Each structure stands twice: as C-alpha cells, then as structure tokens.
Amino acid sequence: VSDASGCSMIALLHTGASKFPQNLLPRAREAVCSLLPTGVLKGYDSIVSRKLAAHSFGASMAAMSSFPPQRYHYFLVLDFEATCDKPQIHPQEIIEFPILKLNGRTMEIESTFHMYVQPVVHPQLTPFCTELTGIIQGMVDGQPSLQQVLERVDEWMAKEGLLDPSVKSIFVTCGDWDLKVMLPGQCQYLGLPVADYFKQWINLKKAYSFAMGSWPKNGLLDMNKGLNLQHIGRPHSGIGE
C-alpha cells in the first residue's frame, strides 16, 4: 500500500497497460472477468483491449475512466506488517494496519486508514523485524491494541459508507497471508471476533498468474517485473508498499 502519489499494488490493478504483452490480451480479459459477475461488463471486450493495448499510462487511465460499472464500488488495498524474527516467533502480531480505499470506477485513492499496533505477546521488536519493515520500537510503543484498532477500522468503514449494504467493496491483498492466516490467527489467539468484511478478498497473485500464466514466487516484485513496472515505496513496509 502507498499514499496518494501511487503504489505498486495499485499500479498492478491498472495492469501496466503500456507494457502489457499483446499475446496475453485474451487471457487478461478472462482475468478481469474472473473478478466480475457475468453480464456486468457489457461490451467490456473492446474497452479492455484498448486499455491493455494503450501506448501510455495516460491512455490506459482514459480507458479506465470509461470502464463499464464493475461488481465492486471500492477496492480496499491492505498489507499488514507483523512481528517477526529468524527463526520465526510465535504468535506473530500485527504491528501495522494500512488500508487504501480505491474507487472502482476511477481507480483513484479516496481515503486512507493507517495505524500502528502495539504487540502484547512479544512487545519488544526484534532487530530483524525493524530492519525488514522499517518499523522502530517507538512507532509501536503506546499505540492501540489490535482490538482497539479493529474498532477504529469499523468506525472508518462506517464513516466511508462501506458498511452500507448497497455499497459493494472488497479487500485486495498480495497473497492470502494477511486475511487467511494473520488476522484470523491473531484474533483467535486473543479471543476476538473477525468482522465479515474481512472474510473475502481478491488475491492479486492469483489474478496476475491467471493473466500472465506464471506464479509470482517473489510476490509484488515479480509482478512488477512481469509487467515492466517500477516498484514504488519500501518493500515490507505496509503503507510504503
């Protein structure tokens, strides 16, 4: 996740149209359809072709602005950072909780949620964790607990209109770890409920592999390389990636 100036995960959502291999356009169209319900993208084929075959990023954005209505009004881009060490410590605890609210029609960032979280089982960050994530001890000391942060996430979701039943949103993650492993595992350990909106998400790795025909073993860096996109932000830094 990154700030409004742009980020690699959002660039991947834009598909890097100016660099996209022409022979992969049909598969890319299928990947787009896999994220959307049948019948929603009436006339999508020519629009997606123009978007992916555009000769500049500006042209791809122009195509996106005329994109037909999608299943989701908002994409919520999320990337946790957690306590870690070598060998791995258990349990891991979320220490950074960033979300970008991305408009599904304009692909523009409309709002950001970002908080650091104080770990309780292993309150002292390891040198390995700080080196990997850039998060120092002072960033988490005195910060809210995960329970408090989850309450604030819910308040933010409500303020942004994301809890309105008529508004369709979905989280986007680079892999399944964040919402399949990390959050439910820590909530179970702490005896906390997991909100329903955290129980479905789009795994960007799966969408990429379906479109490109190869699995990005190194995650975001491989996806950037495959689409000839420059990585923006610090790797392994939630809000910076």
PDB file of C-alpha atoms in Angstrom:
ATOM      1  CA  VAL A   1       0.000   0.000   0.000  1.00  0.00           C
ATOM      2  CA  SER A   2       1.157   3.537  -0.582  1.00  0.00           C
ATOM      3  CA  ASP A   3      -0.010   7.135  -0.333  1.00  0.00           C
ATOM      4  CA  ALA A   4      -1.929   9.125  -2.950  1.00  0.00           C
ATOM      5  CA  SER A   5       1.172   9.572  -5.096  1.00  0.00           C
ATOM      6  CA  GLY A   6       0.819   5.968  -6.225  1.00  0.00           C
ATOM      7  CA  CYS A   7       1.990   2.475  -5.368  1.00  0.00           C
ATOM      8  CA  SER A   8       2.990  -0.801  -6.936  1.00  0.00           C
ATOM      9  CA  MET A   9      -0.109  -2.743  -5.916  1.00  0.00           C
ATOM     10  CA  ILE A  10      -2.375  -0.098  -7.417  1.00  0.00           C
ATOM     11  CA  ALA A  11      -0.199   0.084 -10.498  1.00  0.00           C
ATOM     12  CA  LEU A  12      -0.780  -3.635 -10.891  1.00  0.00           C
ATOM     13  CA  LEU A  13      -4.524  -3.037 -10.634  1.00  0.00           C
ATOM     14  CA  HIS A  14      -4.063  -0.618 -13.519  1.00  0.00           C
ATOM     15  CA  THR A  15      -2.344  -3.600 -15.262  1.00  0.00           C
ATOM     16  CA  GLY A  16       0.609  -1.640 -16.604  1.00  0.00           C
ATOM     17  CA  ALA A  17      -1.200  -1.306 -19.902  1.00  0.00           C
ATOM     18  CA  SER A  18       1.577   0.411 -21.781  1.00  0.00           C
ATOM     19  CA  LYS A  19       3.871  -2.601 -21.213  1.00  0.00           C
ATOM     20  CA  PHE A  20       1.364  -5.448 -21.424  1.00  0.00           C
ATOM     21  CA  PRO A  21       2.323  -8.193 -23.925  1.00  0.00           C
ATOM     22  CA  GLN A  22      -0.141  -8.258 -26.796  1.00  0.00           C
ATOM     23  CA  ASN A  23      -0.279 -12.048 -26.926  1.00  0.00           C
ATOM     24  CA  LEU A  24      -1.635 -12.117 -23.385  1.00  0.00           C
ATOM     25  CA  LEU A  25      -4.599  -9.821 -24.003  1.00  0.00           C
ATOM     26  CA  PRO A  26      -7.176 -12.629 -24.301  1.00  0.00           C
ATOM     27  CA  ARG A  27      -6.037 -14.202 -21.032  1.00  0.00           C
ATOM     28  CA  ALA A  28      -6.022 -10.794 -19.351  1.00  0.00           C
ATOM     29  CA  ARG A  29      -9.623 -10.233 -20.444  1.00  0.00           C
ATOM     30  CA  GLU A  30     -10.518 -13.547 -18.787  1.00  0.00           C
ATOM     31  CA  ALA A  31      -8.726 -12.487 -15.623  1.00  0.00           C
ATOM     32  CA  VAL A  32     -10.760  -9.296 -15.499  1.00  0.00           C
ATOM     33  CA  CYS A  33     -13.942 -11.304 -15.964  1.00  0.00           C
ATOM     34  CA  SER A  34     -12.938 -13.708 -13.184  1.00  0.00           C
ATOM     35  CA  LEU A  35     -13.241 -10.805 -10.732  1.00  0.00           C
ATOM     36  CA  LEU A  36     -16.582  -9.618 -12.074  1.00  0.00           C
ATOM     37  CA  PRO A  37     -20.018 -11.230 -12.389  1.00  0.00           C
ATOM     38  CA  THR A  38     -21.357 -12.490 -15.690  1.00  0.00           C
ATOM     39  CA  GLY A  39     -23.162  -9.816 -17.658  1.00  0.00           C
ATOM     40  CA  VAL A  40     -21.758  -6.833 -15.781  1.00  0.00           C
ATOM     41  CA  LEU A  41     -19.157  -5.927 -18.362  1.00  0.00           C
ATOM     42  CA  LYS A  42     -21.394  -5.474 -21.346  1.00  0.00           C
ATOM     43  CA  GLY A  43     -19.107  -4.541 -24.183  1.00  0.00           C
ATOM     44  CA  TYR A  44     -16.060  -4.982 -21.970  1.00  0.00           C
ATOM     45  CA  ASP A  45     -14.003  -6.720 -24.637  1.00  0.00           C
ATOM     46  CA  SER A  46     -13.192  -3.730 -26.794  1.00  0.00           C
ATOM     47  CA  ILE A  47     -12.651  -1.486 -23.785  1.00  0.00           C
ATOM     48  CA  VAL A  48     -10.257  -3.879 -22.061  1.00  0.00           C
ATOM     49  CA  SER A  49      -8.407  -4.342 -25.343  1.00  0.00           C
ATOM     50  CA  ARG A  50      -7.994  -0.587 -25.718  1.00  0.00           C
ATOM     51  CA  LYS A  51      -6.870  -0.283 -22.108  1.00  0.00           C
ATOM     52  CA  LEU A  52      -4.301  -3.046 -22.211  1.00  0.00           C
ATOM     53  CA  ALA A  53      -3.024  -2.085 -25.632  1.00  0.00           C
ATOM     54  CA  ALA A  54      -2.739   1.612 -24.840  1.00  0.00           C
ATOM     55  CA  HIS A  55       0.603   3.176 -25.665  1.00  0.00           C
ATOM     56  CA  SER A  56       0.854   5.257 -22.495  1.00  0.00           C
ATOM     57  CA  PHE A  57      -0.259   5.174 -18.897  1.00  0.00           C
ATOM     58  CA  GLY A  58      -2.399   8.246 -19.546  1.00  0.00           C
ATOM     59  CA  ALA A  59      -4.186   6.420 -22.310  1.00  0.00           C
ATOM     60  CA  SER A  60      -4.818   3.462 -20.008  1.00  0.00           C
ATOM     61  CA  MET A  61      -6.288   5.807 -17.424  1.00  0.00           C
ATOM     62  CA  ALA A  62      -8.537   7.345 -20.040  1.00  0.00           C
ATOM     63  CA  ALA A  63      -9.804   3.882 -20.877  1.00  0.00           C
ATOM     64  CA  MET A  64     -10.333   3.158 -17.191  1.00  0.00           C
ATOM     65  CA  SER A  65     -12.399   6.318 -16.768  1.00  0.00           C
ATOM     66  CA  SER A  66     -14.863   4.988 -19.339  1.00  0.00           C
ATOM     67  CA  PHE A  67     -14.862   1.444 -17.944  1.00  0.00           C
ATOM     68  CA  PRO A  68     -18.358  -0.024 -17.507  1.00  0.00           C
ATOM     69  CA  PRO A  69     -19.797  -0.435 -13.989  1.00  0.00           C
ATOM     70  CA  GLN A  70     -17.981  -3.105 -12.000  1.00  0.00           C
ATOM     71  CA  ARG A  71     -19.147  -5.504  -9.335  1.00  0.00           C
ATOM     72  CA  TYR A  72     -17.293  -3.599  -6.649  1.00  0.00           C
ATOM     73  CA  HIS A  73     -17.629   0.098  -5.978  1.00  0.00           C
ATOM     74  CA  TYR A  74     -14.426   0.095  -3.931  1.00  0.00           C
ATOM     75  CA  PHE A  75     -11.239  -1.938  -3.660  1.00  0.00           C
ATOM     76  CA  LEU A  76      -9.685  -1.847  -0.183  1.00  0.00           C
ATOM     77  CA  VAL A  77      -5.959  -2.430  -0.633  1.00  0.00           C
ATOM     78  CA  LEU A  78      -4.444  -3.913   2.527  1.00  0.00           C
ATOM     79  CA  ASP A  79      -0.947  -5.014   3.564  1.00  0.00           C
ATOM     80  CA  PHE A  80      -0.167  -5.942   7.186  1.00  0.00           C
ATOM     81  CA  GLU A  81       3.240  -5.895   8.790  1.00  0.00           C
ATOM     82  CA  ALA A  82       3.796  -8.169  11.782  1.00  0.00           C
ATOM     83  CA  THR A  83       6.346  -9.067  14.429  1.00  0.00           C
ATOM     84  CA  CYS A  84       8.970 -11.432  13.054  1.00  0.00           C
ATOM     85  CA  ASP A  85      12.408 -12.892  13.575  1.00  0.00           C
ATOM     86  CA  LYS A  86      14.692 -15.710  12.407  1.00  0.00           C
ATOM     87  CA  PRO A  87      13.692 -18.327  13.434  1.00  0.00           C
ATOM     88  CA  GLN A  88      10.089 -17.108  13.342  1.00  0.00           C
ATOM     89  CA  ILE A  89       8.454 -16.078  16.611  1.00  0.00           C
ATOM     90  CA  HIS A  90       5.008 -17.341  17.614  1.00  0.00           C
ATOM     91  CA  PRO A  91       2.480 -15.974  17.695  1.00  0.00           C
ATOM     92  CA  GLN A  92       3.112 -13.219  15.197  1.00  0.00           C
ATOM     93  CA  GLU A  93       1.268  -9.976  15.909  1.00  0.00           C
ATOM     94  CA  ILE A  94       0.134  -7.246  13.521  1.00  0.00           C
ATOM     95  CA  ILE A  95       2.107  -4.045  14.096  1.00  0.00           C
ATOM     96  CA  GLU A  96       0.978  -2.000  11.081  1.00  0.00           C
ATOM     97  CA  PHE A  97      -2.584  -1.861   9.762  1.00  0.00           C
ATOM     98  CA  PRO A  98      -2.913   0.124   6.485  1.00  0.00           C
ATOM     99  CA  ILE A  99      -5.898   0.266   4.109  1.00  0.00           C
ATOM    100  CA  LEU A 100      -6.385   2.323   0.958  1.00  0.00           C
ATOM    101  CA  LYS A 101      -9.923   2.936  -0.290  1.00  0.00           C
ATOM    102  CA  LEU A 102      -9.682   2.803  -4.083  1.00  0.00           C
ATOM    103  CA  ASN A 103     -12.621   3.916  -6.238  1.00  0.00           C
ATOM    104  CA  GLY A 104     -13.585   1.014  -8.518  1.00  0.00           C
ATOM    105  CA  ARG A 105     -14.672   3.352 -11.301  1.00  0.00           C
ATOM    106  CA  THR A 106     -11.912   5.977 -11.337  1.00  0.00           C
ATOM    107  CA  MET A 107      -9.128   3.891  -9.721  1.00  0.00           C
ATOM    108  CA  GLU A 108      -8.303   6.890  -7.534  1.00  0.00           C
ATOM    109  CA  ILE A 109      -7.488   6.746  -3.813  1.00  0.00           C
ATOM    110  CA  GLU A 110     -10.340   8.336  -1.875  1.00  0.00           C
ATOM    111  CA  SER A 111      -9.313   7.644   1.715  1.00  0.00           C
ATOM    112  CA  THR A 112      -6.579   6.034   3.804  1.00  0.00           C
ATOM    113  CA  PHE A 113      -6.711   4.189   7.110  1.00  0.00           C
ATOM    114  CA  HIS A 114      -3.362   3.736   8.819  1.00  0.00           C
ATOM    115  CA  MET A 115      -2.439   2.816  12.364  1.00  0.00           C
ATOM    116  CA  TYR A 116       0.457   1.149  14.140  1.00  0.00           C
ATOM    117  CA  VAL A 117      -0.451  -1.550  16.661  1.00  0.00           C
ATOM    118  CA  GLN A 118       1.243  -2.368  19.951  1.00  0.00           C
ATOM    119  CA  PRO A 119       2.165  -6.056  20.218  1.00  0.00           C
ATOM    120  CA  VAL A 120       1.401  -7.657  23.581  1.00  0.00           C
ATOM    121  CA  VAL A 121       2.878 -11.163  23.470  1.00  0.00           C
ATOM    122  CA  HIS A 122       6.263 -10.008  22.146  1.00  0.00           C
ATOM    123  CA  PRO A 123       6.184  -6.263  22.903  1.00  0.00           C
ATOM    124  CA  GLN A 124       9.860  -5.732  22.011  1.00  0.00           C
ATOM    125  CA  LEU A 125      10.518  -5.647  18.268  1.00  0.00           C
ATOM    126  CA  THR A 126      13.484  -7.688  17.113  1.00  0.00           C
ATOM    127  CA  PRO A 127      16.341  -6.099  15.148  1.00  0.00           C
ATOM    128  CA  PHE A 128      15.350  -8.376  12.236  1.00  0.00           C
ATOM    129  CA  CYS A 129      11.793  -7.009  12.295  1.00  0.00           C
ATOM    130  CA  THR A 130      12.957  -3.400  12.343  1.00  0.00           C
ATOM    131  CA  GLU A 131      15.436  -3.981   9.535  1.00  0.00           C
ATOM    132  CA  LEU A 132      12.821  -5.749   7.406  1.00  0.00           C
ATOM    133  CA  THR A 133       9.873  -3.397   7.927  1.00  0.00           C
ATOM    134  CA  GLY A 134      11.474  -0.106   8.901  1.00  0.00           C
ATOM    135  CA  ILE A 135       9.231  -0.028  11.982  1.00  0.00           C
ATOM    136  CA  ILE A 136      11.137   1.001  15.112  1.00  0.00           C
ATOM    137  CA  GLN A 137      10.140   0.426  18.734  1.00  0.00           C
ATOM    138  CA  GLY A 138       8.918   3.989  19.210  1.00  0.00           C
ATOM    139  CA  MET A 139       6.358   3.560  16.448  1.00  0.00           C
ATOM    140  CA  VAL A 140       4.503   0.803  18.314  1.00  0.00           C
ATOM    141  CA  ASP A 141       5.065   1.718  21.964  1.00  0.00           C
ATOM    142  CA  GLY A 142       1.914   3.238  23.424  1.00  0.00           C
ATOM    143  CA  GLN A 143      -0.138   2.523  20.294  1.00  0.00           C
ATOM    144  CA  PRO A 144      -3.627   0.975  20.479  1.00  0.00           C
ATOM    145  CA  SER A 145      -4.078  -2.768  20.863  1.00  0.00           C
ATOM    146  CA  LEU A 146      -5.345  -4.840  17.947  1.00  0.00           C
ATOM    147  CA  GLN A 147      -8.831  -4.866  19.493  1.00  0.00           C
ATOM    148  CA  GLN A 148      -8.851  -1.068  19.618  1.00  0.00           C
ATOM    149  CA  VAL A 149      -7.534  -0.791  16.064  1.00  0.00           C
ATOM    150  CA  LEU A 150     -10.210  -3.163  14.781  1.00  0.00           C
ATOM    151  CA  GLU A 151     -12.830  -0.975  16.450  1.00  0.00           C
ATOM    152  CA  ARG A 152     -11.386   2.059  14.675  1.00  0.00           C
ATOM    153  CA  VAL A 153     -11.344   0.194  11.372  1.00  0.00           C
ATOM    154  CA  ASP A 154     -15.048  -0.452  11.839  1.00  0.00           C
ATOM    155  CA  GLU A 155     -15.636   3.228  12.586  1.00  0.00           C
ATOM    156  CA  TRP A 156     -13.660   4.181   9.463  1.00  0.00           C
ATOM    157  CA  MET A 157     -15.590   1.692   7.333  1.00  0.00           C
ATOM    158  CA  ALA A 158     -18.852   3.199   8.581  1.00  0.00           C
ATOM    159  CA  LYS A 159     -17.674   6.783   8.035  1.00  0.00           C
ATOM    160  CA  GLU A 160     -16.620   5.942   4.485  1.00  0.00           C
ATOM    161  CA  GLY A 161     -20.018   4.389   3.731  1.00  0.00           C
ATOM    162  CA  LEU A 162     -18.504   0.938   3.265  1.00  0.00           C
ATOM    163  CA  LEU A 163     -20.952  -0.734   5.651  1.00  0.00           C
ATOM    164  CA  ASP A 164     -23.938   0.401   3.580  1.00  0.00           C
ATOM    165  CA  PRO A 165     -25.479  -2.800   2.120  1.00  0.00           C
ATOM    166  CA  SER A 166     -25.868  -1.053  -1.233  1.00  0.00           C
ATOM    167  CA  VAL A 167     -22.124  -0.314  -1.413  1.00  0.00           C
ATOM    168  CA  LYS A 168     -20.033  -3.241  -2.617  1.00  0.00           C
ATOM    169  CA  SER A 169     -16.400  -3.327  -1.575  1.00  0.00           C
ATOM    170  CA  ILE A 170     -13.727  -5.974  -1.278  1.00  0.00           C
ATOM    171  CA  PHE A 171     -10.236  -6.174   0.129  1.00  0.00           C
ATOM    172  CA  VAL A 172      -7.251  -6.658  -2.188  1.00  0.00           C
ATOM    173  CA  THR A 173      -4.103  -8.316  -0.850  1.00  0.00           C
ATOM    174  CA  CYS A 174      -0.823  -9.539  -2.294  1.00  0.00           C
ATOM    175  CA  GLY A 175      -1.328 -13.171  -1.275  1.00  0.00           C
ATOM    176  CA  ASP A 176      -3.657 -14.878   1.194  1.00  0.00           C
ATOM    177  CA  TRP A 177      -1.479 -14.471   4.295  1.00  0.00           C
ATOM    178  CA  ASP A 178      -2.988 -11.201   5.566  1.00  0.00           C
ATOM    179  CA  LEU A 179      -6.647 -12.237   5.774  1.00  0.00           C
ATOM    180  CA  LYS A 180      -6.494 -16.038   5.681  1.00  0.00           C
ATOM    181  CA  VAL A 181      -3.672 -16.560   8.171  1.00  0.00           C
ATOM    182  CA  MET A 182      -2.521 -13.465  10.047  1.00  0.00           C
ATOM    183  CA  LEU A 183      -5.695 -11.660  11.100  1.00  0.00           C
ATOM    184  CA  PRO A 184      -7.892 -14.688  11.918  1.00  0.00           C
ATOM    185  CA  GLY A 185      -4.979 -16.404  13.673  1.00  0.00           C
ATOM    186  CA  GLN A 186      -4.251 -13.458  15.935  1.00  0.00           C
ATOM    187  CA  CYS A 187      -7.949 -12.834  16.588  1.00  0.00           C
ATOM    188  CA  GLN A 188      -8.375 -16.477  17.595  1.00  0.00           C
ATOM    189  CA  TYR A 189      -5.387 -16.237  19.927  1.00  0.00           C
ATOM    190  CA  LEU A 190      -6.809 -13.080  21.545  1.00  0.00           C
ATOM    191  CA  GLY A 191     -10.423 -14.265  21.535  1.00  0.00           C
ATOM    192  CA  LEU A 192     -11.582 -11.506  19.191  1.00  0.00           C
ATOM    193  CA  PRO A 193     -14.276 -11.794  16.502  1.00  0.00           C
ATOM    194  CA  VAL A 194     -13.367 -11.280  12.838  1.00  0.00           C
ATOM    195  CA  ALA A 195     -15.722  -8.917  11.001  1.00  0.00           C
ATOM    196  CA  ASP A 196     -17.467 -10.407   7.979  1.00  0.00           C
ATOM    197  CA  TYR A 197     -15.931  -7.843   5.615  1.00  0.00           C
ATOM    198  CA  PHE A 198     -12.504  -9.386   6.315  1.00  0.00           C
ATOM    199  CA  LYS A 199     -13.657 -12.838   5.181  1.00  0.00           C
ATOM    200  CA  GLN A 200     -13.457 -12.315   1.427  1.00  0.00           C
ATOM    201  CA  TRP A 201     -10.732 -10.734  -0.652  1.00  0.00           C
ATOM    202  CA  ILE A 202      -9.023 -10.657  -4.033  1.00  0.00           C
ATOM    203  CA  ASN A 203      -5.579 -12.266  -4.042  1.00  0.00           C
ATOM    204  CA  LEU A 204      -3.631 -10.181  -6.545  1.00  0.00           C
ATOM    205  CA  LYS A 205      -1.152 -13.038  -7.065  1.00  0.00           C
ATOM    206  CA  LYS A 206      -3.927 -15.287  -8.353  1.00  0.00           C
ATOM    207  CA  ALA A 207      -5.278 -12.623 -10.708  1.00  0.00           C
ATOM    208  CA  TYR A 208      -1.756 -11.997 -12.011  1.00  0.00           C
ATOM    209  CA  SER A 209      -0.955 -15.679 -12.522  1.00  0.00           C
ATOM    210  CA  PHE A 210      -4.236 -16.220 -14.365  1.00  0.00           C
ATOM    211  CA  ALA A 211      -3.480 -13.329 -16.700  1.00  0.00           C
ATOM    212  CA  MET A 212       0.242 -13.907 -17.168  1.00  0.00           C
ATOM    213  CA  GLY A 213       0.469 -17.702 -16.957  1.00  0.00           C
ATOM    214  CA  SER A 214       3.115 -17.788 -14.222  1.00  0.00           C
ATOM    215  CA  TRP A 215       3.033 -17.664 -10.432  1.00  0.00           C
ATOM    216  CA  PRO A 216       4.884 -14.670  -8.889  1.00  0.00           C
ATOM    217  CA  LYS A 217       7.111 -16.527  -6.419  1.00  0.00           C
ATOM    218  CA  ASN A 218       8.547 -13.285  -5.052  1.00  0.00           C
ATOM    219  CA  GLY A 219       5.182 -11.583  -4.881  1.00  0.00           C
ATOM    220  CA  LEU A 220       4.936  -7.914  -5.709  1.00  0.00           C
ATOM    221  CA  LEU A 221       8.484  -7.634  -7.032  1.00  0.00           C
ATOM    222  CA  ASP A 222       7.913 -10.452  -9.553  1.00  0.00           C
ATOM    223  CA  MET A 223       4.590  -8.946 -10.635  1.00  0.00           C
ATOM    224  CA  ASN A 224       6.201  -5.564 -11.173  1.00  0.00           C
ATOM    225  CA  LYS A 225       8.968  -7.193 -13.195  1.00  0.00           C
ATOM    226  CA  GLY A 226       6.491  -9.220 -15.260  1.00  0.00           C
ATOM    227  CA  LEU A 227       4.597  -6.067 -16.201  1.00  0.00           C
ATOM    228  CA  ASN A 228       7.710  -3.878 -16.551  1.00  0.00           C
ATOM    229  CA  LEU A 229       6.544  -1.636 -13.719  1.00  0.00           C
ATOM    230  CA  GLN A 230       8.869   0.259 -11.418  1.00  0.00           C
ATOM    231  CA  HIS A 231       8.423  -0.597  -7.743  1.00  0.00           C
ATOM    232  CA  ILE A 232       7.316   2.409  -5.706  1.00  0.00           C
ATOM    233  CA  GLY A 233       7.777   2.528  -1.953  1.00  0.00           C
ATOM    234  CA  ARG A 234       9.760   0.474   0.543  1.00  0.00           C
ATOM    235  CA  PRO A 235       9.312  -3.322   0.340  1.00  0.00           C
ATOM    236  CA  HIS A 236       7.914  -4.909   3.531  1.00  0.00           C
ATOM    237  CA  SER A 237       6.551  -1.580   4.733  1.00  0.00           C
ATOM    238  CA  GLY A 238       2.751  -1.650   4.924  1.00  0.00           C
ATOM    239  CA  ILE A 239       1.854   1.932   4.000  1.00  0.00           C
ATOM    240  CA  GLY A 240       5.045   2.334   1.963  1.00  0.00           C
ATOM    241  CA  GLU A 241       4.462  -0.694  -0.272  1.00  0.00           C
TER     242      GLU A 241
END
